[in-house]
Amino acid sequence: MKAYKVAELLKFEELQQDILVRGWVKAFRQNRFIQLNDGSTIKNIQCVVDFERFDESILEKITVGSAIGIEGGLVESQGSGQQVEVIAKNIVIYGEANPDEVSKTILQPKRHTLEKLREQAHLRPRTNTFGAVTRVRSGLAFAVHKYFQEKGFYYINTPIITGSDAEGAGEMFRVTTLDPVNPPTTDDGQVDYGEDFFGKETSLTVSGQLEAEVFAMSLGQVYTFGPTFRAENSNTSRHLAEFWMIEPEVAFCELDGNMDLAEEFIKYVIKYTMDHCKEDLAFLEQRLLQEEKSKPQAERSEMSLTEKLNFVIDNNFMRVSYTEAIDILKNCKPNKKKKFKYLIDDWGADLQSEHERYLVEKHFKCPVILFDYPAKIKAFYMRLNEDGKTVRAMDVLFPGIGEIVGGSQREERFDVLTQKIADLGIDEKELWWYLDLRKFGTAPHSGFGLGFERLVQFVTGMTNIRDVIPFPRTPNNAEF
Ligand code: 4AD
Ligand code: MG
């Protein structure tokens, strides 16, 4: 008998004789109506059981959470609420689920908090919300590849274990096989990493950018899409210790081209998802609406999820220099009334998410690309401007999220880059290969990094980044 996915069955318009559908029971009412879901869609298929034709011993195993298969015919539904339903001729029980135990889990069909769902991360993909988020995440990932492949970018897999700190921020997880209790030491009592697995200090990568630059300077246009790691102790709704980043890198491209690419790319993947994940987004929109209702009026969003997504697709991102942004922030109400946690006094201040969100949500009321940041608050590889104090950096800021993209035009001039590295006290020897790129056919080039989970957050409307990745890694949490 041919097996069909629930999503396929729901699309059939005509009667089917012998079909098999397999999934997990969401509900079983009146010993007659099974709601079955197999993950192929947010919707369930209704399966109708004539209980007089089945053994009680079978029927009692059909409980919420159990895995079953139903053979039968697909017919036009007699009841309201669905077009088609399956009339069961035969039922296979794959795996039972004890109702007493199920009632203690999030499989129990009632409203559970997102915190509760996180504690049972192994069961939460069975919930409507996390199922929908997971399908949207998958759709977005596909759109990322589709966009770059259609534009002639090559997909590059950069190393996960690395000897370089790409961001120079010192937020790396060490990778070692040395005995933590009795590590080998050098004559002056330091841990001897020469004895370590790689014969040197290594860590999990914070970004694939430096290696992506190598390939941009040979294949022209490349992108990475892989896991990155940050040992920053930030317990916020937008930070993970392990997250996925998309990093395009383009030769012969300057900052304006980089901004164009970021804007076009983000719009493309959002549009793709809106066209291909309609049912899941409709569900998430309703979920968000419910969540908003529990908030005080002043904190509620003026736009629905669809409106927010359309707004991003339909409007130009506002391009504003850091210097202009500081002027706006210095003179804005929350700064003057000391409502910001970090007050903006002078040019040179690093922007916190409260400032970014003020610019996006209150001042410009649209996505913003900030550019030309002070060199002092940005990474070593960004191209120095003529003024000698700003660099060709750009951050894309989104409503509700703050920074979603960070990027720059890279410093391609050998002398300027070596000077910068020396000034920052970075060991030039560590970056010999990176500097070589500036010796053999250097050229202007640019790129950026987009935090995939922040994008998934924006598209799904989920407030907490822990709810858009299967198994979140955050300080004090590496369960599952
Ligand atoms: O701004 P970041 O640190 O930039 C880089 O790593 C550059 N090397 C990228 C490049 O130019 N190729 O990080 C880029 C993006 C941020 O804008 C943010 O969206 C995301 O990565 N991000 C995080 N997402 C989740 N959790 C964290 N701890 C993140 N840190 C950065
Ligand atoms: Mg950044």
Short mmCIF file of C-alpha atoms and ligand atoms in Angstrom, two decimals:
data_model
loop_
_atom_site.label_atom_id
_atom_site.label_comp_id
_atom_site.label_asym_id
_atom_site.label_seq_id
_atom_site.Cartn_x
_atom_site.Cartn_y
_atom_site.Cartn_z
CA MET A 1 0.00 0.00 0.00
CA LYS A 2 1.37 3.40 -0.93
CA ALA A 3 2.30 5.66 1.97
CA TYR A 4 1.48 9.35 1.76
CA LYS A 5 2.50 12.35 3.81
CA VAL A 6 -0.31 14.27 5.50
CA ALA A 7 0.61 17.29 3.38
CA GLU A 8 0.09 15.23 0.20
CA LEU A 9 -3.24 13.80 1.36
CA LEU A 10 -4.62 17.22 2.21
CA LYS A 11 -3.91 18.37 -1.34
CA PHE A 12 -5.83 15.56 -3.03
CA GLU A 13 -9.14 16.68 -4.38
CA GLU A 14 -10.41 13.30 -5.43
CA LEU A 15 -11.11 10.09 -3.57
CA GLN A 16 -8.23 7.61 -3.08
CA GLN A 17 -8.79 3.93 -2.47
CA ASP A 18 -5.89 2.41 -0.62
CA ILE A 19 -3.55 4.73 1.17
CA LEU A 20 -1.30 4.49 4.20
CA VAL A 21 -0.56 7.42 6.46
CA ARG A 22 1.77 7.29 9.47
CA GLY A 23 2.36 9.78 12.23
CA TRP A 24 1.74 10.74 15.83
CA VAL A 25 -1.65 11.07 17.43
CA LYS A 26 -2.51 14.63 18.41
CA ALA A 27 -6.01 13.85 19.67
CA PHE A 28 -8.50 10.99 19.74
CA ARG A 29 -12.09 11.99 20.40
CA GLN A 30 -15.20 9.90 21.02
CA ASN A 31 -13.25 6.72 20.26
CA ARG A 32 -13.80 7.74 16.65
CA PHE A 33 -11.86 10.79 15.41
CA ILE A 34 -8.07 10.70 15.33
CA GLN A 35 -6.08 13.84 14.59
CA LEU A 36 -2.84 12.61 13.06
CA ASN A 37 0.28 14.66 12.34
CA ASP A 38 3.49 13.56 10.66
CA GLY A 39 5.44 16.82 10.58
CA SER A 40 4.94 17.38 6.86
CA THR A 41 2.56 20.25 7.59
CA ILE A 42 1.21 22.12 10.58
CA LYS A 43 -2.20 20.63 9.73
CA ASN A 44 -3.43 17.28 11.00
CA ILE A 45 -5.39 14.79 9.00
CA GLN A 46 -8.58 13.48 10.50
CA CYS A 47 -8.86 9.69 10.51
CA VAL A 48 -12.26 8.21 11.24
CA VAL A 49 -12.44 4.91 13.11
CA ASP A 50 -15.55 2.81 13.19
CA PHE A 51 -14.85 1.52 16.70
CA GLU A 52 -17.19 -1.44 16.35
CA ARG A 53 -14.88 -2.88 13.69
CA PHE A 54 -11.72 -2.73 15.84
CA ASP A 55 -10.57 -4.58 18.90
CA GLU A 56 -10.66 -2.68 22.15
CA SER A 57 -7.02 -3.74 22.65
CA ILE A 58 -6.05 -1.67 19.56
CA LEU A 59 -8.25 1.30 20.32
CA GLU A 60 -6.86 1.77 23.80
CA LYS A 61 -3.36 2.12 22.39
CA ILE A 62 -4.41 5.09 20.27
CA THR A 63 -3.53 7.83 22.72
CA VAL A 64 -1.99 11.29 22.45
CA GLY A 65 1.65 10.94 21.46
CA SER A 66 1.49 7.37 20.18
CA ALA A 67 2.90 6.52 16.75
CA ILE A 68 0.44 4.78 14.46
CA GLY A 69 -0.20 3.93 10.85
CA ILE A 70 -3.61 3.95 9.24
CA GLU A 71 -4.56 2.13 6.08
CA GLY A 72 -7.77 3.15 4.49
CA GLY A 73 -9.48 5.34 1.95
CA LEU A 74 -9.34 9.06 1.50
CA VAL A 75 -12.84 10.50 1.21
CA GLU A 76 -14.55 13.85 1.21
CA SER A 77 -15.12 14.75 4.83
CA GLN A 78 -18.63 14.52 6.26
CA GLY A 79 -17.86 16.97 9.03
CA SER A 80 -16.91 20.60 8.86
CA GLY A 81 -13.33 21.76 9.49
CA GLN A 82 -11.63 19.69 6.81
CA GLN A 83 -12.07 18.90 3.12
CA VAL A 84 -10.91 15.30 3.25
CA GLU A 85 -10.48 12.57 5.84
CA VAL A 86 -9.26 9.00 6.03
CA ILE A 87 -11.67 6.16 6.78
CA ALA A 88 -9.58 3.62 8.68
CA LYS A 89 -9.65 0.01 7.46
CA ASN A 90 -6.60 -1.17 9.33
CA ILE A 91 -4.57 0.33 12.18
CA VAL A 92 -0.93 -0.39 13.02
CA ILE A 93 0.45 0.64 16.39
CA TYR A 94 4.17 1.43 16.11
CA GLY A 95 4.77 2.91 19.53
CA GLU A 96 2.49 3.47 22.50
CA ALA A 97 2.62 6.50 24.76
CA ASN A 98 1.44 6.00 28.33
CA PRO A 99 -1.21 8.69 29.02
CA ASP A 100 -0.14 9.13 32.66
CA GLU A 101 3.41 9.90 31.59
CA VAL A 102 2.33 11.97 28.60
CA SER A 103 0.25 14.15 30.92
CA LYS A 104 3.48 15.25 32.63
CA THR A 105 5.06 16.38 29.34
CA ILE A 106 4.51 19.11 26.79
CA LEU A 107 2.85 16.49 24.55
CA GLN A 108 -0.26 17.01 26.68
CA PRO A 109 -2.51 19.07 24.38
CA LYS A 110 -2.80 22.38 26.20
CA ARG A 111 -1.00 25.72 26.19
CA HIS A 112 2.55 25.41 27.55
CA THR A 113 5.02 28.24 28.09
CA LEU A 114 8.02 28.51 25.81
CA GLU A 115 10.24 28.06 28.89
CA LYS A 116 8.57 24.72 29.55
CA LEU A 117 9.10 23.72 25.92
CA ARG A 118 12.82 24.49 26.24
CA GLU A 119 13.11 22.15 29.22
CA GLN A 120 11.76 19.36 26.99
CA ALA A 121 13.66 20.29 23.85
CA HIS A 122 13.57 16.66 22.73
CA LEU A 123 9.76 16.72 22.59
CA ARG A 124 9.13 20.28 21.46
CA PRO A 125 9.41 19.58 17.72
CA ARG A 126 6.08 17.77 18.17
CA THR A 127 4.39 21.01 19.21
CA ASN A 128 2.70 23.23 16.63
CA THR A 129 4.91 26.20 17.43
CA PHE A 130 8.27 24.49 17.26
CA GLY A 131 7.22 22.40 14.27
CA ALA A 132 6.30 25.58 12.42
CA VAL A 133 9.55 27.32 13.43
CA THR A 134 11.56 24.31 12.29
CA ARG A 135 9.91 24.19 8.87
CA VAL A 136 10.39 27.93 8.39
CA ARG A 137 14.04 27.64 9.46
CA SER A 138 14.56 24.89 6.90
CA GLY A 139 12.87 26.98 4.21
CA LEU A 140 15.09 29.96 5.01
CA ALA A 141 18.23 27.81 4.86
CA PHE A 142 17.21 26.56 1.43
CA ALA A 143 16.52 30.12 0.27
CA VAL A 144 20.01 31.18 1.42
CA HIS A 145 21.64 28.59 -0.82
CA LYS A 146 19.21 29.27 -3.67
CA TYR A 147 19.95 33.00 -3.63
CA PHE A 148 23.73 32.65 -3.67
CA GLN A 149 23.79 29.76 -6.12
CA GLU A 150 21.58 31.67 -8.54
CA LYS A 151 23.96 34.64 -8.31
CA GLY A 152 27.03 32.52 -9.05
CA PHE A 153 28.51 32.41 -5.55
CA TYR A 154 30.42 29.30 -4.48
CA TYR A 155 29.63 27.60 -1.17
CA ILE A 156 32.81 27.30 0.92
CA ASN A 157 33.20 25.21 4.07
CA THR A 158 35.60 27.03 6.35
CA PRO A 159 37.24 25.25 9.30
CA ILE A 160 35.48 24.91 12.63
CA ILE A 161 38.71 24.38 14.56
CA THR A 162 41.03 27.30 14.01
CA GLY A 163 44.18 28.95 15.29
CA SER A 164 43.02 32.52 14.57
CA ASP A 165 40.65 34.85 16.38
CA ALA A 166 38.86 36.36 13.39
CA GLU A 167 37.10 39.06 15.40
CA GLY A 168 40.00 39.69 17.77
CA ALA A 169 37.51 39.85 20.60
CA GLY A 170 38.97 36.99 22.66
CA GLU A 171 35.67 35.19 23.00
CA MET A 172 36.79 31.76 21.86
CA PHE A 173 36.23 28.25 23.19
CA ARG A 174 39.53 26.46 23.49
CA VAL A 175 39.96 23.09 21.75
CA THR A 176 42.50 20.87 23.44
CA THR A 177 43.30 17.25 24.21
CA LEU A 178 45.73 18.11 27.01
CA ASP A 179 45.08 16.69 30.47
CA PRO A 180 43.33 19.53 32.33
CA VAL A 181 44.71 18.41 35.70
CA ASN A 182 48.32 17.83 34.71
CA PRO A 183 49.07 19.67 31.47
CA PRO A 184 52.62 19.64 30.15
CA THR A 185 54.41 22.88 30.96
CA THR A 186 57.27 24.86 29.47
CA ASP A 187 60.38 25.83 31.43
CA ASP A 188 58.72 29.01 32.66
CA GLY A 189 55.70 27.11 34.01
CA GLN A 190 53.21 27.98 31.23
CA VAL A 191 50.97 25.31 29.67
CA ASP A 192 52.92 23.91 26.73
CA TYR A 193 50.50 23.95 23.80
CA GLY A 194 53.34 22.71 21.61
CA GLU A 195 52.44 19.34 23.15
CA ASP A 196 48.76 19.73 22.28
CA PHE A 197 46.99 17.86 19.48
CA PHE A 198 47.71 20.48 16.81
CA GLY A 199 51.03 21.55 18.27
CA LYS A 200 49.58 25.00 18.95
CA GLU A 201 46.66 26.74 20.65
CA THR A 202 43.38 26.17 18.85
CA SER A 203 39.75 27.17 19.35
CA LEU A 204 36.30 26.86 17.84
CA THR A 205 35.86 29.50 15.16
CA VAL A 206 33.98 32.75 15.81
CA SER A 207 33.67 33.44 12.07
CA GLY A 208 34.73 31.93 8.75
CA GLN A 209 35.48 35.33 7.29
CA LEU A 210 39.28 35.25 7.07
CA GLU A 211 39.22 31.93 5.27
CA ALA A 212 36.31 33.07 3.07
CA GLU A 213 38.48 36.04 2.04
CA VAL A 214 41.07 33.57 0.74
CA PHE A 215 38.48 32.05 -1.58
CA ALA A 216 36.96 35.39 -2.63
CA MET A 217 40.45 36.40 -3.74
CA SER A 218 40.51 33.45 -6.10
CA LEU A 219 36.96 32.37 -6.93
CA GLY A 220 35.51 35.87 -6.86
CA GLN A 221 32.24 35.43 -5.00
CA VAL A 222 31.81 32.93 -2.20
CA TYR A 223 29.69 32.33 0.88
CA THR A 224 29.87 30.22 4.00
CA PHE A 225 26.94 28.88 5.99
CA GLY A 226 28.09 27.10 9.09
CA PRO A 227 28.22 26.97 12.86
CA THR A 228 30.19 29.60 14.78
CA PHE A 229 30.95 29.82 18.47
CA ARG A 230 31.26 32.66 20.95
CA ALA A 231 32.20 32.30 24.58
CA GLU A 232 30.63 35.65 25.45
CA ASN A 233 28.73 35.60 28.70
CA SER A 234 25.62 37.26 27.27
CA ASN A 235 22.37 35.90 28.61
CA THR A 236 20.06 37.79 26.28
CA SER A 237 17.22 36.89 23.96
CA ARG A 238 19.52 37.45 20.94
CA HIS A 239 22.76 35.67 21.90
CA LEU A 240 23.78 32.06 21.59
CA ALA A 241 27.15 30.47 22.34
CA GLU A 242 26.71 28.34 19.19
CA PHE A 243 24.94 29.92 16.24
CA TRP A 244 24.89 29.63 12.46
CA MET A 245 26.30 32.37 10.33
CA ILE A 246 26.08 33.13 6.62
CA GLU A 247 29.12 34.99 5.35
CA PRO A 248 29.34 36.12 1.72
CA GLU A 249 32.65 37.58 0.55
CA VAL A 250 33.07 39.36 -2.80
CA ALA A 251 36.17 40.49 -4.68
CA PHE A 252 36.17 43.88 -6.44
CA CYS A 253 33.29 45.02 -4.26
CA GLU A 254 33.25 48.14 -2.11
CA LEU A 255 31.03 49.11 0.80
CA ASP A 256 28.07 50.33 -1.30
CA GLY A 257 28.00 47.06 -3.22
CA ASN A 258 28.17 45.22 0.08
CA MET A 259 25.14 47.11 1.40
CA ASP A 260 23.23 46.42 -1.82
CA LEU A 261 24.02 42.72 -1.52
CA ALA A 262 22.91 42.52 2.13
CA GLU A 263 19.65 44.29 1.39
CA GLU A 264 18.81 42.27 -1.71
CA PHE A 265 19.74 39.00 -0.01
CA ILE A 266 17.62 39.60 3.09
CA LYS A 267 14.62 40.64 1.01
CA TYR A 268 14.98 37.59 -1.21
CA VAL A 269 15.06 35.03 1.59
CA ILE A 270 12.13 36.64 3.40
CA LYS A 271 10.08 36.74 0.21
CA TYR A 272 10.94 33.12 -0.56
CA THR A 273 9.77 32.02 2.87
CA MET A 274 6.55 34.02 2.63
CA ASP A 275 5.78 32.28 -0.66
CA HIS A 276 6.75 28.78 0.49
CA CYS A 277 5.87 28.60 4.19
CA LYS A 278 2.42 30.21 4.10
CA GLU A 279 0.61 27.90 6.51
CA ASP A 280 3.35 27.92 9.11
CA LEU A 281 3.66 31.70 8.96
CA ALA A 282 -0.11 32.07 9.26
CA PHE A 283 0.04 29.93 12.40
CA LEU A 284 2.98 31.90 13.82
CA GLU A 285 1.19 35.15 13.10
CA GLN A 286 -1.79 34.00 15.19
CA ARG A 287 0.53 32.79 17.94
CA LEU A 288 2.21 36.18 18.07
CA LEU A 289 -1.12 37.94 18.19
CA GLN A 290 -2.07 35.89 21.26
CA GLU A 291 1.28 36.62 22.88
CA GLU A 292 0.88 40.33 22.19
CA LYS A 293 -2.50 40.36 23.90
CA SER A 294 -0.84 39.51 27.19
CA LYS A 295 1.40 42.58 26.93
CA PRO A 296 0.51 46.11 28.05
CA GLN A 297 -0.96 48.18 25.18
CA ALA A 298 2.13 50.39 24.89
CA GLU A 299 4.44 47.44 24.25
CA ARG A 300 2.30 45.80 21.60
CA SER A 301 3.52 45.81 18.05
CA GLU A 302 1.54 47.99 15.68
CA MET A 303 2.06 45.50 12.87
CA SER A 304 1.16 41.87 12.42
CA LEU A 305 3.89 39.41 11.42
CA THR A 306 2.93 39.53 7.73
CA GLU A 307 2.82 43.31 7.78
CA LYS A 308 6.29 43.42 9.31
CA LEU A 309 7.71 41.06 6.69
CA ASN A 310 6.06 42.92 3.84
CA PHE A 311 7.32 46.18 5.25
CA VAL A 312 10.91 44.94 5.04
CA ILE A 313 10.45 43.65 1.50
CA ASP A 314 8.72 46.77 0.23
CA ASN A 315 10.90 49.52 1.70
CA ASN A 316 14.46 50.64 1.17
CA PHE A 317 16.73 50.16 4.14
CA MET A 318 17.76 53.59 5.44
CA ARG A 319 21.52 54.14 5.07
CA VAL A 320 22.89 56.35 7.82
CA SER A 321 26.47 57.08 8.88
CA TYR A 322 27.54 56.36 12.44
CA THR A 323 28.23 60.08 12.90
CA GLU A 324 24.66 61.04 11.90
CA ALA A 325 23.30 58.30 14.16
CA ILE A 326 25.27 59.59 17.15
CA ASP A 327 23.82 63.09 16.59
CA ILE A 328 20.31 61.66 16.57
CA LEU A 329 20.95 59.56 19.67
CA LYS A 330 22.67 62.35 21.62
CA ASN A 331 19.66 64.57 21.21
CA CYS A 332 16.88 62.03 21.52
CA LYS A 333 14.41 61.98 24.42
CA PRO A 334 15.48 58.73 26.11
CA ASN A 335 19.09 59.95 26.15
CA LYS A 336 18.22 63.40 27.52
CA LYS A 337 15.86 61.93 30.10
CA LYS A 338 18.49 59.33 31.02
CA LYS A 339 16.18 56.47 30.03
CA PHE A 340 18.95 54.58 28.21
CA LYS A 341 20.99 52.21 30.35
CA TYR A 342 24.10 53.42 28.49
CA LEU A 343 23.94 57.15 27.82
CA ILE A 344 25.41 58.52 24.60
CA ASP A 345 27.78 61.38 25.42
CA ASP A 346 30.29 61.56 22.66
CA TRP A 347 31.28 60.44 19.23
CA GLY A 348 33.11 57.14 19.59
CA ALA A 349 30.62 55.44 21.88
CA ASP A 350 29.80 51.83 21.04
CA LEU A 351 26.12 51.33 20.27
CA GLN A 352 24.10 49.01 22.46
CA SER A 353 21.00 47.21 21.32
CA GLU A 354 18.80 49.82 23.07
CA HIS A 355 20.31 52.50 20.78
CA GLU A 356 20.03 50.38 17.67
CA ARG A 357 16.41 49.62 18.43
CA TYR A 358 15.64 53.26 19.12
CA LEU A 359 16.99 54.23 15.70
CA VAL A 360 15.05 51.49 13.91
CA GLU A 361 11.81 51.35 15.87
CA LYS A 362 11.31 54.94 17.02
CA HIS A 363 13.32 57.25 14.79
CA PHE A 364 13.49 55.84 11.27
CA LYS A 365 10.77 53.21 11.67
CA CYS A 366 12.41 50.97 9.07
CA PRO A 367 15.49 48.73 8.75
CA VAL A 368 18.65 50.82 8.96
CA ILE A 369 22.17 50.27 7.64
CA LEU A 370 24.70 52.14 9.77
CA PHE A 371 28.12 52.63 8.19
CA ASP A 372 31.52 54.28 8.76
CA TYR A 373 31.98 53.39 12.41
CA PRO A 374 34.91 54.58 14.55
CA ALA A 375 37.90 52.33 13.93
CA LYS A 376 38.36 51.90 17.68
CA ILE A 377 35.15 49.93 18.21
CA LYS A 378 35.48 47.65 15.17
CA ALA A 379 37.64 44.69 14.15
CA PHE A 380 41.20 44.96 12.77
CA TYR A 381 40.39 43.94 9.20
CA MET A 382 38.05 46.80 8.29
CA ARG A 383 39.19 49.32 5.69
CA LEU A 384 40.37 52.65 7.08
CA ASN A 385 38.69 55.76 5.65
CA GLU A 386 40.53 58.90 4.49
CA ASP A 387 39.69 60.63 7.79
CA GLY A 388 42.00 58.17 9.55
CA LYS A 389 39.49 57.50 12.33
CA THR A 390 36.52 55.71 10.79
CA VAL A 391 36.35 52.38 8.98
CA ARG A 392 34.18 51.07 6.16
CA ALA A 393 32.00 49.01 8.48
CA MET A 394 28.29 48.43 8.13
CA ASP A 395 25.68 46.95 10.45
CA VAL A 396 22.14 46.18 9.35
CA LEU A 397 19.68 46.91 12.17
CA PHE A 398 16.22 45.35 12.34
CA PRO A 399 13.11 46.07 14.39
CA GLY A 400 12.83 43.89 17.48
CA ILE A 401 16.26 42.39 16.83
CA GLY A 402 18.82 45.17 16.60
CA GLU A 403 21.94 44.07 14.72
CA ILE A 404 21.16 41.28 12.24
CA VAL A 405 24.16 41.78 9.92
CA GLY A 406 27.70 42.95 10.58
CA GLY A 407 30.11 43.50 7.72
CA SER A 408 32.66 45.73 6.08
CA GLN A 409 34.91 46.51 3.19
CA ARG A 410 38.20 44.83 4.05
CA GLU A 411 41.57 46.55 4.39
CA GLU A 412 43.32 45.44 1.23
CA ARG A 413 46.42 47.67 1.59
CA PHE A 414 49.34 45.69 3.01
CA ASP A 415 50.99 48.60 4.83
CA VAL A 416 47.83 49.93 6.40
CA LEU A 417 46.83 46.45 7.56
CA THR A 418 50.21 45.55 9.08
CA GLN A 419 50.26 48.89 10.90
CA LYS A 420 46.77 48.23 12.28
CA ILE A 421 47.73 44.76 13.41
CA ALA A 422 50.83 46.10 15.13
CA ASP A 423 48.87 48.90 16.84
CA LEU A 424 46.40 46.38 18.23
CA GLY A 425 49.17 44.14 19.49
CA ILE A 426 48.06 41.20 17.35
CA ASP A 427 50.84 38.73 16.52
CA GLU A 428 51.58 39.23 12.82
CA LYS A 429 52.98 35.69 12.59
CA GLU A 430 49.52 34.26 13.31
CA LEU A 431 48.12 36.04 10.25
CA TRP A 432 50.96 35.47 7.77
CA TRP A 433 48.68 33.78 5.26
CA TYR A 434 46.04 36.52 5.59
CA LEU A 435 48.69 39.17 4.95
CA ASP A 436 49.96 37.23 1.92
CA LEU A 437 46.60 37.94 0.23
CA ARG A 438 47.61 41.62 0.34
CA LYS A 439 50.94 40.84 -1.30
CA PHE A 440 49.88 38.75 -4.25
CA GLY A 441 47.27 40.55 -6.30
CA THR A 442 45.40 42.39 -3.59
CA ALA A 443 42.09 44.00 -4.54
CA PRO A 444 39.19 45.77 -2.88
CA HIS A 445 36.79 43.26 -1.39
CA SER A 446 33.89 43.19 1.02
CA GLY A 447 31.61 40.87 2.90
CA PHE A 448 29.29 40.48 5.82
CA GLY A 449 27.95 38.01 8.35
CA LEU A 450 24.29 37.40 8.95
CA GLY A 451 23.28 35.64 12.16
CA PHE A 452 20.94 32.93 10.89
CA GLU A 453 19.01 32.57 14.16
CA ARG A 454 18.36 36.32 14.30
CA LEU A 455 16.90 36.08 10.81
CA VAL A 456 14.74 33.11 11.84
CA GLN A 457 13.62 35.12 14.88
CA PHE A 458 12.56 38.01 12.71
CA VAL A 459 10.70 35.87 10.19
CA THR A 460 8.90 33.71 12.77
CA GLY A 461 8.26 36.52 15.25
CA MET A 462 9.79 34.47 18.08
CA THR A 463 11.02 36.73 20.86
CA ASN A 464 13.73 34.47 22.23
CA ILE A 465 16.60 33.15 20.12
CA ARG A 466 16.52 29.90 22.15
CA ASP A 467 13.22 29.09 20.46
CA VAL A 468 14.48 29.14 16.87
CA ILE A 469 17.39 26.65 17.10
CA PRO A 470 16.86 22.94 17.82
CA PHE A 471 19.16 22.70 20.83
CA PRO A 472 20.31 26.08 22.13
CA ARG A 473 23.74 26.49 23.70
CA THR A 474 23.88 29.33 26.21
CA PRO A 475 25.84 30.02 29.41
CA ASN A 476 25.16 27.17 31.87
CA ASN A 477 23.10 25.26 29.35
CA ALA A 478 24.26 22.46 27.09
CA GLU A 479 21.52 19.92 27.84
CA PHE A 480 20.49 17.52 25.06
O1 4AD B 1 29.13 41.30 13.77
P1 4AD B 1 29.79 39.96 13.82
O2 4AD B 1 30.59 39.65 15.01
O3 4AD B 1 30.67 39.91 12.49
C1 4AD B 1 31.52 38.92 12.13
O4 4AD B 1 31.71 37.89 12.72
C2 4AD B 1 32.17 39.18 10.81
N1 4AD B 1 33.37 38.33 10.72
C3 4AD B 1 31.21 38.88 9.70
C4 4AD B 1 31.76 39.15 8.34
O5 4AD B 1 31.99 40.28 8.00
N2 4AD B 1 31.97 38.11 7.54
O6 4AD B 1 28.70 38.82 13.64
C5 4AD B 1 27.88 38.80 12.49
C6 4AD B 1 26.44 38.54 12.87
C7 4AD B 1 25.82 39.58 13.79
O7 4AD B 1 25.37 40.69 13.06
C8 4AD B 1 24.69 38.79 14.43
O8 4AD B 1 23.57 38.73 13.57
C9 4AD B 1 25.28 37.42 14.53
O9 4AD B 1 26.33 37.32 13.61
N3 4AD B 1 25.78 37.14 15.89
C10 4AD B 1 25.17 36.34 16.78
N4 4AD B 1 24.03 35.64 16.71
C11 4AD B 1 23.67 34.90 17.78
N5 4AD B 1 24.40 34.82 18.91
C12 4AD B 1 25.57 35.51 19.02
N6 4AD B 1 26.30 35.39 20.14
C13 4AD B 1 26.00 36.31 17.92
N7 4AD B 1 27.08 37.09 17.69
C14 4AD B 1 26.93 37.57 16.45
MG MG B 2 28.82 42.95 14.93
#
